[in-house]
Coordinates of C-alpha atoms and ligand atoms in Angstrom, one line a residue:
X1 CA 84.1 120.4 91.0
X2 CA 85.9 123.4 89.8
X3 CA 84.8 126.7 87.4
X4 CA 86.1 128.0 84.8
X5 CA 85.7 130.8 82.6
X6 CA 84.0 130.9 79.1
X7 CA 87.0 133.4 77.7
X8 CA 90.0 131.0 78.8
X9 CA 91.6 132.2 82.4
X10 CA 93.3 129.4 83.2
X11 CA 92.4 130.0 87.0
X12 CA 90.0 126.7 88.4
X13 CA 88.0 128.2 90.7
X14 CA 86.2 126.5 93.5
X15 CA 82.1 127.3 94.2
X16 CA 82.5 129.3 97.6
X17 CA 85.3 131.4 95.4
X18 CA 82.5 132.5 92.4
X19 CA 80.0 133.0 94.9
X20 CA 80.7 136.2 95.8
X21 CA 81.9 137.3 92.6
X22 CA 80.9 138.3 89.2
X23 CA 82.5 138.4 86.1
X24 CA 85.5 136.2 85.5
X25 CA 88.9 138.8 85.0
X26 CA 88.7 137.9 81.7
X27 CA 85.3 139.3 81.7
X28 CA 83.7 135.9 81.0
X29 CA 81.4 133.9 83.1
X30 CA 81.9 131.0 84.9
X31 CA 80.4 127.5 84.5
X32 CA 81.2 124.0 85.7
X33 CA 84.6 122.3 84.0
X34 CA 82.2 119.4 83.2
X35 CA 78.2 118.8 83.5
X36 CA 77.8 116.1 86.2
X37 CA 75.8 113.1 84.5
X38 CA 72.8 111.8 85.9
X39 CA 72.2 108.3 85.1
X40 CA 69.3 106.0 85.0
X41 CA 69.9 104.8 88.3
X42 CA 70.5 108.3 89.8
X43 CA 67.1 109.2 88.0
X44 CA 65.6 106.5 89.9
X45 CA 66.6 107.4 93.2
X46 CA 66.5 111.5 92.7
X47 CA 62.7 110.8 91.7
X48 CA 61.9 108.5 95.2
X49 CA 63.8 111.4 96.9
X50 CA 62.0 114.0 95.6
X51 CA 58.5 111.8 96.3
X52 CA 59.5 111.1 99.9
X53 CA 61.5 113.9 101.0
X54 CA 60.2 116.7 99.2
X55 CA 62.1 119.4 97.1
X56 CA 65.0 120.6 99.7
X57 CA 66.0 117.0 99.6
X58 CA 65.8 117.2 95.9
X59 CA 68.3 120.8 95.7
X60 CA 70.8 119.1 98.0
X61 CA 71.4 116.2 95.5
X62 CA 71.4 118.2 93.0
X63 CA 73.7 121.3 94.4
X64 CA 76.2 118.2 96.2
X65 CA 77.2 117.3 92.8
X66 CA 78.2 121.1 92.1
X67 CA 79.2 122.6 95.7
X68 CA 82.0 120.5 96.8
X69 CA 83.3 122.6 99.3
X70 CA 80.8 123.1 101.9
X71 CA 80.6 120.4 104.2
X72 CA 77.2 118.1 103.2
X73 CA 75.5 118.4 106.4
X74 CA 76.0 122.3 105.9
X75 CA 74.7 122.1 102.6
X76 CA 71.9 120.0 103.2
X77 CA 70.5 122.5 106.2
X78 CA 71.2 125.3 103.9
X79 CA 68.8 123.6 101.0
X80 CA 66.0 122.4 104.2
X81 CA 66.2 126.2 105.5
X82 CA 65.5 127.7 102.6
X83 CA 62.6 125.9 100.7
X84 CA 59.9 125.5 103.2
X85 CA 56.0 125.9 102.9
X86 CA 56.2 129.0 104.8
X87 CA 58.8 130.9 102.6
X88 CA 57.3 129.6 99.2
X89 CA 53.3 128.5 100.3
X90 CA 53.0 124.9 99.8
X91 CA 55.4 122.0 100.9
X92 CA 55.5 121.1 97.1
X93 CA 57.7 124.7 96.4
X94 CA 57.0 124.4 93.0
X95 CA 53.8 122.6 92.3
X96 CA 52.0 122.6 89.0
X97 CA 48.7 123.3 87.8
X98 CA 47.1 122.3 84.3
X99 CA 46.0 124.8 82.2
X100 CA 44.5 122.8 79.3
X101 CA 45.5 119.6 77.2
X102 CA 49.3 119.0 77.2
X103 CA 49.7 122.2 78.8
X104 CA 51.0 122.6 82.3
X105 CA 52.0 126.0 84.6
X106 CA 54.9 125.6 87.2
X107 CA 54.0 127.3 90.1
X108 CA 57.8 129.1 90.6
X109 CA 55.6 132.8 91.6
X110 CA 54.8 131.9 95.9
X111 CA 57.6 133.2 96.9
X112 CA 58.0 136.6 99.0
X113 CA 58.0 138.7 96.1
X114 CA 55.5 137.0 93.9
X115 CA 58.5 136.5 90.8
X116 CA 60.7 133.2 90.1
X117 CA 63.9 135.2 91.2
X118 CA 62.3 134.5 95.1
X119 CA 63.6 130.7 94.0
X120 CA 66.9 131.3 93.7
X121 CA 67.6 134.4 95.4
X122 CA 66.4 133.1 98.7
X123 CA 68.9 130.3 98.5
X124 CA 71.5 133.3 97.1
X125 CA 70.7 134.7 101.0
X126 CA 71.4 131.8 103.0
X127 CA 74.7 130.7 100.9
X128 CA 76.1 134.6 101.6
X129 CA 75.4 134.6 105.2
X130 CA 77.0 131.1 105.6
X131 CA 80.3 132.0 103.4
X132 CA 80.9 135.0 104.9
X133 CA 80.3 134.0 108.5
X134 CA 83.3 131.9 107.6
X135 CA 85.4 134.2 106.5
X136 CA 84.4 136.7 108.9
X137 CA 83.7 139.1 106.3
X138 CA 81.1 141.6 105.4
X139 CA 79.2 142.0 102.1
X140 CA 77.8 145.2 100.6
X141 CA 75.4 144.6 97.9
X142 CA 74.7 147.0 95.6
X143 CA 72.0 147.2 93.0
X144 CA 69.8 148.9 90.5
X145 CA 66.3 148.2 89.8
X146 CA 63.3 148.3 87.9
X147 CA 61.1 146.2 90.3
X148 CA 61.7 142.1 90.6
X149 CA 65.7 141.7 91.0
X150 CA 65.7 144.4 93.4
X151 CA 62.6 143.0 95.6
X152 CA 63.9 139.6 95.4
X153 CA 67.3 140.7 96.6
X154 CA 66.2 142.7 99.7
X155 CA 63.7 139.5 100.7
X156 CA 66.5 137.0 100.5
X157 CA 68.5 139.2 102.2
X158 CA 66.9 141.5 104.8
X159 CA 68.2 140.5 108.2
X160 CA 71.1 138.2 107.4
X161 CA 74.4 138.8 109.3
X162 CA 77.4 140.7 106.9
X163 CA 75.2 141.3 104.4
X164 CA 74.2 145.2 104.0
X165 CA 71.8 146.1 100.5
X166 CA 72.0 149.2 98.8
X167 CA 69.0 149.4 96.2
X168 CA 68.9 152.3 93.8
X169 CA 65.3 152.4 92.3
X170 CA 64.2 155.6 90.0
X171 CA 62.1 157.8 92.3
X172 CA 58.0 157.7 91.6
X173 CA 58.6 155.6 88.6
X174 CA 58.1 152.0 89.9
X175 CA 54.4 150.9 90.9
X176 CA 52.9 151.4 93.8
X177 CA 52.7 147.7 94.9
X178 CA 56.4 147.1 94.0
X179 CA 57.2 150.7 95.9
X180 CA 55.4 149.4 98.6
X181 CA 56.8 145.5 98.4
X182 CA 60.4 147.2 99.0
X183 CA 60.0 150.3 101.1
X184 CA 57.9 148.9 103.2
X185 CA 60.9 146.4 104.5
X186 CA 62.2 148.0 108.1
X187 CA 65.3 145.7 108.2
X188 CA 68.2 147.7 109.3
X189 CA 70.4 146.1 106.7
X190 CA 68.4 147.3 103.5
X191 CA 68.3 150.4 102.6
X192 CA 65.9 152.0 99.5
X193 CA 67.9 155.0 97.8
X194 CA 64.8 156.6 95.5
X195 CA 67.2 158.5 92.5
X196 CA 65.6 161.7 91.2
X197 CA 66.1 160.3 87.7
X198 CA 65.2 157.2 85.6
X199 CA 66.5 153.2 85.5
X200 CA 69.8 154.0 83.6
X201 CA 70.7 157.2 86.0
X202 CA 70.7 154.2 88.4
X203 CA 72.2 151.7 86.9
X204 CA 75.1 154.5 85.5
X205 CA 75.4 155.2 89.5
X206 CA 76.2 151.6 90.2
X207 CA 79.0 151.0 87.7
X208 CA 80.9 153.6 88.9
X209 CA 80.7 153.7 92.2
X210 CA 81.9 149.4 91.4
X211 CA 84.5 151.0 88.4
X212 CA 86.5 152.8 91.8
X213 CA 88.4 150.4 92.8
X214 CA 89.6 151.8 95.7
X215 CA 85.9 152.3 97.3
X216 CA 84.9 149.0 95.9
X217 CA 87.5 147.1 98.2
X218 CA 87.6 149.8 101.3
X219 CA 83.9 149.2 101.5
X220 CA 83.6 145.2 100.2
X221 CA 80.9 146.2 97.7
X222 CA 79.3 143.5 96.3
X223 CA 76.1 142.6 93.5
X224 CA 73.2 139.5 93.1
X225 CA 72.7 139.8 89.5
X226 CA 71.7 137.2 87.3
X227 CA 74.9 136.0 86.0
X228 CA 76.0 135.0 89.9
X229 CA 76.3 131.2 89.1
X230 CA 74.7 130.2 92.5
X231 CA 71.6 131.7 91.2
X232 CA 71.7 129.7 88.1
X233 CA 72.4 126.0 89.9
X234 CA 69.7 126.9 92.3
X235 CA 67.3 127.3 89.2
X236 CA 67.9 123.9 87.7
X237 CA 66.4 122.0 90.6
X238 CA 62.7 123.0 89.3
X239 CA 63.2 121.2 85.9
X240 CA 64.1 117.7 87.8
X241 CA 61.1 118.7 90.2
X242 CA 58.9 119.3 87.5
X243 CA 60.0 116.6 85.4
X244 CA 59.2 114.2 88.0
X245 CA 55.8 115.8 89.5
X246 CA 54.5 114.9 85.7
X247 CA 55.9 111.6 84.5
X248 CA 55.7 108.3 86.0
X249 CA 59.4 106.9 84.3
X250 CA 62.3 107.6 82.8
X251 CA 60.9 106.9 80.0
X252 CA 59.2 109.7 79.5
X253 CA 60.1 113.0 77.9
X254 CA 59.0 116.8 78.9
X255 CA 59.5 120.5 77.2
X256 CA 59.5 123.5 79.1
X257 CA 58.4 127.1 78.1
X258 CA 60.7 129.5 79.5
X259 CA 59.6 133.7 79.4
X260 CA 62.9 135.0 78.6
X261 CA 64.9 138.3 78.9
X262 CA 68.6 137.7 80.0
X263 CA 68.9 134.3 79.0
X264 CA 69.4 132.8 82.8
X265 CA 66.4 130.9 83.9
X266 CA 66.3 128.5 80.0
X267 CA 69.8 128.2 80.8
X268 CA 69.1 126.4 83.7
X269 CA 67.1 124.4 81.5
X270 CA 69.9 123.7 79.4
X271 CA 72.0 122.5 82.1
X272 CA 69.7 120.1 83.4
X273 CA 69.1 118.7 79.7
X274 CA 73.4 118.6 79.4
X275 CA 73.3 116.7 82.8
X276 CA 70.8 113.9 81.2
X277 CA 67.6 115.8 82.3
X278 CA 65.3 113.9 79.4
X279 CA 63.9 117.6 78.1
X280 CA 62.6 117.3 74.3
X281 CA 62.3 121.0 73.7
X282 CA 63.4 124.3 75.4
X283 CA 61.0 126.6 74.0
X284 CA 62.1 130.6 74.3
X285 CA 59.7 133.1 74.2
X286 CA 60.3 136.6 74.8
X287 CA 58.1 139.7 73.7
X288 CA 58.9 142.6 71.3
X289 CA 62.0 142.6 72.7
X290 CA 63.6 139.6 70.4
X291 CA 66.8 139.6 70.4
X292 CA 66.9 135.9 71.6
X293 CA 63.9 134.8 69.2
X294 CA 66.1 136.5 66.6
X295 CA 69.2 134.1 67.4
X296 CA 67.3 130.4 67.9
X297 CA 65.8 131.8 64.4
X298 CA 68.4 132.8 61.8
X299 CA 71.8 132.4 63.8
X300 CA 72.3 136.3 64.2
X301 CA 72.9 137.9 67.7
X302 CA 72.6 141.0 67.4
X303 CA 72.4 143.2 70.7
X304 CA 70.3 146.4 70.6
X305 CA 71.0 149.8 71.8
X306 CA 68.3 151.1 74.4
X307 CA 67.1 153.6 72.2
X308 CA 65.3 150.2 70.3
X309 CA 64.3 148.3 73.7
X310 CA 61.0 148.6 73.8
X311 CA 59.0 149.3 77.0
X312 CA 56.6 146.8 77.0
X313 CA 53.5 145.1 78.9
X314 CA 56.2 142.1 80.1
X315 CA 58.8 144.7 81.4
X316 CA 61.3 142.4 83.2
X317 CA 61.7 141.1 79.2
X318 CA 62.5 144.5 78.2
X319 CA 66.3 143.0 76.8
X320 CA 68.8 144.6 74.8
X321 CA 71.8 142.3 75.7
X322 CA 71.4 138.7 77.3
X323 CA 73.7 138.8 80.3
X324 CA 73.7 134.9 80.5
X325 CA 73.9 134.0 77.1
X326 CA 77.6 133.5 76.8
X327 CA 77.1 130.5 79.1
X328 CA 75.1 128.5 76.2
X329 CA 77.2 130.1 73.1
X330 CA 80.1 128.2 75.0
X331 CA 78.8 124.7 75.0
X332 CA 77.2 125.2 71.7
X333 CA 80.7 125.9 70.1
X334 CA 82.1 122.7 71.8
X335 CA 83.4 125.2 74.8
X336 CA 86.2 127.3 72.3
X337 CA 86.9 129.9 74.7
X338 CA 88.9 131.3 72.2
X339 CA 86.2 132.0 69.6
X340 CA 83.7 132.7 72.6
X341 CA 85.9 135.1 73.6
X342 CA 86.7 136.8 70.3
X343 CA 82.4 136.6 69.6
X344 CA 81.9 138.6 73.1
X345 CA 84.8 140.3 73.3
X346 CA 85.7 142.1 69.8
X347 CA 83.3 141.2 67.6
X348 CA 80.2 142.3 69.9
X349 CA 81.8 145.5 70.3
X350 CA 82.8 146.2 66.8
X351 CA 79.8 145.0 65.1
X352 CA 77.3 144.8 68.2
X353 CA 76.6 141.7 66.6
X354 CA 77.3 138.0 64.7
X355 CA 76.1 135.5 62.9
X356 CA 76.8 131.5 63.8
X357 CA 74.2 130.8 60.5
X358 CA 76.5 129.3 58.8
X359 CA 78.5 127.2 61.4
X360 CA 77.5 123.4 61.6
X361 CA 77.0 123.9 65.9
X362 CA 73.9 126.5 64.8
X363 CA 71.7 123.7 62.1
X364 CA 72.0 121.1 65.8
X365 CA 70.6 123.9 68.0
X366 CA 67.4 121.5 67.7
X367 CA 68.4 118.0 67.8
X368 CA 71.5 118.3 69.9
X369 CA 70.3 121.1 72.4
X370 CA 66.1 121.3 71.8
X371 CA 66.1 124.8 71.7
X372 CA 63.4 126.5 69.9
X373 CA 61.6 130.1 70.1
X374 CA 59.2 132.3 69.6
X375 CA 58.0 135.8 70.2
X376 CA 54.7 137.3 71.1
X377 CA 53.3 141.2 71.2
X378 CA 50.9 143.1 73.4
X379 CA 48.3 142.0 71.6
X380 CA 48.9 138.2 71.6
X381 CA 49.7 138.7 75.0
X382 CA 46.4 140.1 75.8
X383 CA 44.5 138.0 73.8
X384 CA 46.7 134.7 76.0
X385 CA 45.3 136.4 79.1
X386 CA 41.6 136.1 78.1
X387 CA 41.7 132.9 76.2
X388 CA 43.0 131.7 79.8
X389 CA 40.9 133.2 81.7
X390 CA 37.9 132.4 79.6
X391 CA 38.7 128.8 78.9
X392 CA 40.4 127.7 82.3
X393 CA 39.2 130.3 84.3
X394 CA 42.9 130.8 85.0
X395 CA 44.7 134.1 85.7
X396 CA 48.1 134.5 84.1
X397 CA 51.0 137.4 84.4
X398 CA 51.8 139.0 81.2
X399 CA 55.4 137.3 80.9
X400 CA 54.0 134.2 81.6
X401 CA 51.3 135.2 78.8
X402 CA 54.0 135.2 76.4
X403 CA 55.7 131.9 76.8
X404 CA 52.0 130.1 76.7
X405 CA 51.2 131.8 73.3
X406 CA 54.8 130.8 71.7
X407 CA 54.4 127.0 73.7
X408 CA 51.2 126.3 72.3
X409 CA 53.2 126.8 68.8
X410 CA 55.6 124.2 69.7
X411 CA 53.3 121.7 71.4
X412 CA 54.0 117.4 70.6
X413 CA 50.8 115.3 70.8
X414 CA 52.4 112.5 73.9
X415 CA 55.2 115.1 75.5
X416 CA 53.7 117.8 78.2
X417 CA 55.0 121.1 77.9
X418 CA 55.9 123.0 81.3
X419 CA 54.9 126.8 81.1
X420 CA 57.1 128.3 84.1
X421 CA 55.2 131.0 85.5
X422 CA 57.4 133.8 86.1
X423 CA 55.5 136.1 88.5
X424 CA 51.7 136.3 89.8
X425 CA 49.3 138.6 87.7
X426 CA 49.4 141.0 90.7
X427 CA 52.1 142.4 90.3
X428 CA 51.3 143.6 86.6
X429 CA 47.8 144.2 87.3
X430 CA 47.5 147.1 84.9
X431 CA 48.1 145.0 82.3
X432 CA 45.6 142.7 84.0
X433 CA 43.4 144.8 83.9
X434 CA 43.4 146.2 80.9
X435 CA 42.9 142.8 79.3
X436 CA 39.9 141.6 81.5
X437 CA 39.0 144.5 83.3
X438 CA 39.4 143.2 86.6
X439 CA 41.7 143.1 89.5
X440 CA 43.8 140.4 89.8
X441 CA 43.5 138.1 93.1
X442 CA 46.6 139.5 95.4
X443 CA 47.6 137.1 98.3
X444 CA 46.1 137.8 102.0
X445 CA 49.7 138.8 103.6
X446 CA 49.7 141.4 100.5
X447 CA 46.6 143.1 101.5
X448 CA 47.1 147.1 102.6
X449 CA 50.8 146.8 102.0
X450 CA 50.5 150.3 100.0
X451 CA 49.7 152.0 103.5
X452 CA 52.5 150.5 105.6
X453 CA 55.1 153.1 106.8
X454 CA 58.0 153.2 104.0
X455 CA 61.8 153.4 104.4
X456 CA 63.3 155.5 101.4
X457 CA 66.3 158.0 101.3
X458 CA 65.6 160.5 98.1
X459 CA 68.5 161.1 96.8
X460 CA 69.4 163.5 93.5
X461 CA 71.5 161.3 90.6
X462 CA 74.9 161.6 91.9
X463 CA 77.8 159.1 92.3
X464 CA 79.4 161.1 95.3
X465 CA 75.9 161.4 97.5
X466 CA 75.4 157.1 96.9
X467 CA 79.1 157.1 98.1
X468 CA 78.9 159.0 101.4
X469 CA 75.3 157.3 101.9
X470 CA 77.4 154.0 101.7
X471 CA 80.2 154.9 103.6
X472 CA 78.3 156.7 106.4
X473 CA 76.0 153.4 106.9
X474 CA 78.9 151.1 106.6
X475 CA 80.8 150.2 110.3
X476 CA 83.8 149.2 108.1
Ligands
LIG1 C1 63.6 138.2 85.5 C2 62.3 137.8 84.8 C3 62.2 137.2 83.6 C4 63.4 136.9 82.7 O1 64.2 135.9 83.3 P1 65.7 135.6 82.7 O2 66.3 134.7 83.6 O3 66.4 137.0 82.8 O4 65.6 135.2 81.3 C5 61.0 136.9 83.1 N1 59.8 137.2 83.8 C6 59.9 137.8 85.0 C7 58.6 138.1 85.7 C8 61.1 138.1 85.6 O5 61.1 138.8 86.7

């Protein structure tokens, strides 16, 4: 199997060669050269394997077919090490739970950090150590965060060899559980840098400390955002899983509910459908934020600029620009990297947006792809919370709220829609709270883990001080 990229570069790119990278040259991002096809037969067998082997058995079959250059028995530990009961709670890694008629939850939220980005990004941890082991290389990974991609990150990778994390959170502005979640990790390889100043002031710090060149190579800097394609593959495994934990044949047909910010867990979804997955709808739901609601509706993309992202009760939603959403554009225009390129590339930046209304790809975003959408607001969020609660006696998170409310709109009398449960109510329990006023549950490990010692550097908003932080931790 080999990558390429959605704006053209005629490089073909092996999987152990994107790994550790992000963008494409050209800017684009990469995907497969062709979606493997998963016949009847393969069906068949992936379902007994699943059944008898459990999940890990189930992401090796699946990642073989993409990963063709690490050796299978490599591969096959890598998948066996990294889902077990003990990392994500149950053997079944992503089980699911019925919330009423036709309506199912996948469990995706046991992970270390209580979010879906635990599934991938744990596997994200193994991969690293095992690629740069052999190539005797290091890794510095550096990040902003809000709260769940930074967590995630220093849980998948806290205590792996080569890798070093670099987290920039905005100082007293995340909450206390998610303060604690990360500072609270004593690894020697992560490190908490608490900016004086908000989100942006970090995220500003990260691009250019990665814009000089220079210090980027002299000190092998690094990222695990969401448009890393590892992350992706390792997402599609829980459609197959859940596909099978809820039908008896092939036969049968399933829709999942996806709560969606930068476009990167549905499009997992949409690459198990392309590979023969049989998925009637992909339902999108995101909150207030709807720029992607906006698209699956009228054929318009139109990115927004921060000052109209909204900060809302669902915050990992809170979306101007869907990193991942190139990926889909690309297949939906019959992969023209040309016009992909001149959509993302030119037009996005003149414009800040455009309009595929009128193509003939946009009227078979339904029957050819099954996408659909839907938005929901505080309010319907709040009132999806308490008919849950009431009627199922059923906790849900707020981002999960909002993909219930806009399911339930798209719901098929015979096909089961999947809800994928995002993250645990606990970590939003404001929200929580606010609609049911109670405390949501919080896992026993959890308990207390505000008063454990915490390991921060407070830092004031400025490039150089990140710099000679980096360079005085780094033995390189
Ligand atoms: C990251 C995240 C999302 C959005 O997922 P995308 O892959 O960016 O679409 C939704 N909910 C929660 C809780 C998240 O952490």
């Amino acid at each position: 199997m080999r990558y390429l990229s959605t704006r053209g570069h005629p490089e073909r790119l092996r999987f152990c060669d994107i790994l550790l990278e992000g963008l494409a040259p050209d800017g684009g991002l990469y995907l497969p050269e062709q979606y493997p096809q998963v016949d009847a037969a393969t069906l068949a067998r992936w379902r007994g394997v699943w059944a008898e082997q459990g999940y890990a058995a189930l992401a090796f079959e699946i990642l073989s077919l993409y990963i063709d250059d690490i050796p299978p028995a490599d591969l096959r530990a890598l998948c066996h090490k990294t889902y077990t009961a003990e990392v994500f709670g149950s053997p079944a890694i992503a089980p699911l739970r019925r919330l009423d008629e036709g309506l199912w939850i996948a469990e995706l939220s046991n992970g270390p950090t209580l979010a879906f980005k635990d599934m991938a990004m744990q596997l994200l941890g193994n991969l690293f150590e095992y690629e740069l082991a052999r190539r005797g290389t290091q890794l510095n990974i550096l990040g902003a965060t809000s709260g769940d991609t930074g967590s995630a990150a220093e849980y998948a990778m806290r205590g792996k060899r080569g890798v070093r994390v670099f987290m920039l959170s905005p100082h007293g502005r995340m909450s206390a559980f998610q303060q604690a979640q990360m500072f609270s990790l004593q690894d020697p390889n992560i490190h908490n840098l608490a900016i004086e100043g908000v989100f942006d002031d970090c995220q500003d710090i990260v691009k250019a400390v990665s814009a000089d060149l220079e210090f980027k190579r002299r000190y092998q800097i690094g990222t695990v955002n969401s448009i890393n394609w590892a992350r992706l593959l390792a997402q599609v495994v829980y459609y197959f899983a859940g596909y099978f934990s809820l039908t008896r044949s092939d036969a049968q047909r399933i829709s999942f509910a996806v709560p969606s910010g930068n476009f990167g867990n549905v499009c997992a979804g949409h690459v198990a459908r392309m590979m023969g997955l049989p998925i009637e709808q992909l339902v999108v739901a995101t909150n207030e934020n709807d720029v992607l609601d906006e698209f699956f509706r009228t054929g318009c993309y139109r990115v927004r600029p921060s000052a109209q992202t909204f900060e809302t009760s669902s915050p990992s939603m809170d979306i101007s620009k869907a990193s991942n959403f190139e990926r889909f554009v690309f297949d939906l225009l019959g992969r023209d990297a040309a016009r992909t390129q001149a959509l993302f590339g030119a037009e996005l930046a003149r414009s800040g947006c455009f309009d595929l209304s009128a193509d003939p790809a946009f009227a078979q975003i339904r029957s050819r792809y099954g996408f659909v959408s839907g938005r929901s607001s505080h309010a319907d969020r709040l009132d999806t919370i308490r008919a849950a609660w009431q009627h199922s006696g059923q906790m849900l998170d707020p981002h999960t709220a909002d993909a219930v409310r806009v399911a339930r709109q798209h719901l098929q009398a015979g096909t089961p829609m999947v809800v994928l449960e995002t993250a645990l109510p606990v970590k939003f329990s404001a929200t929580l709270v606010e609609a049911l006023g109670r405390e949501p549950e919080r896992p026993a490990a959890l308990e207390g883990i505000e008063n454990l010692p915490k390991r921060v550097q407070v830092l004031p908003p400025e490039v150089e001080r990140v710099k000679a932080y980096i360079a005085a931790e780094c033995d390189c």
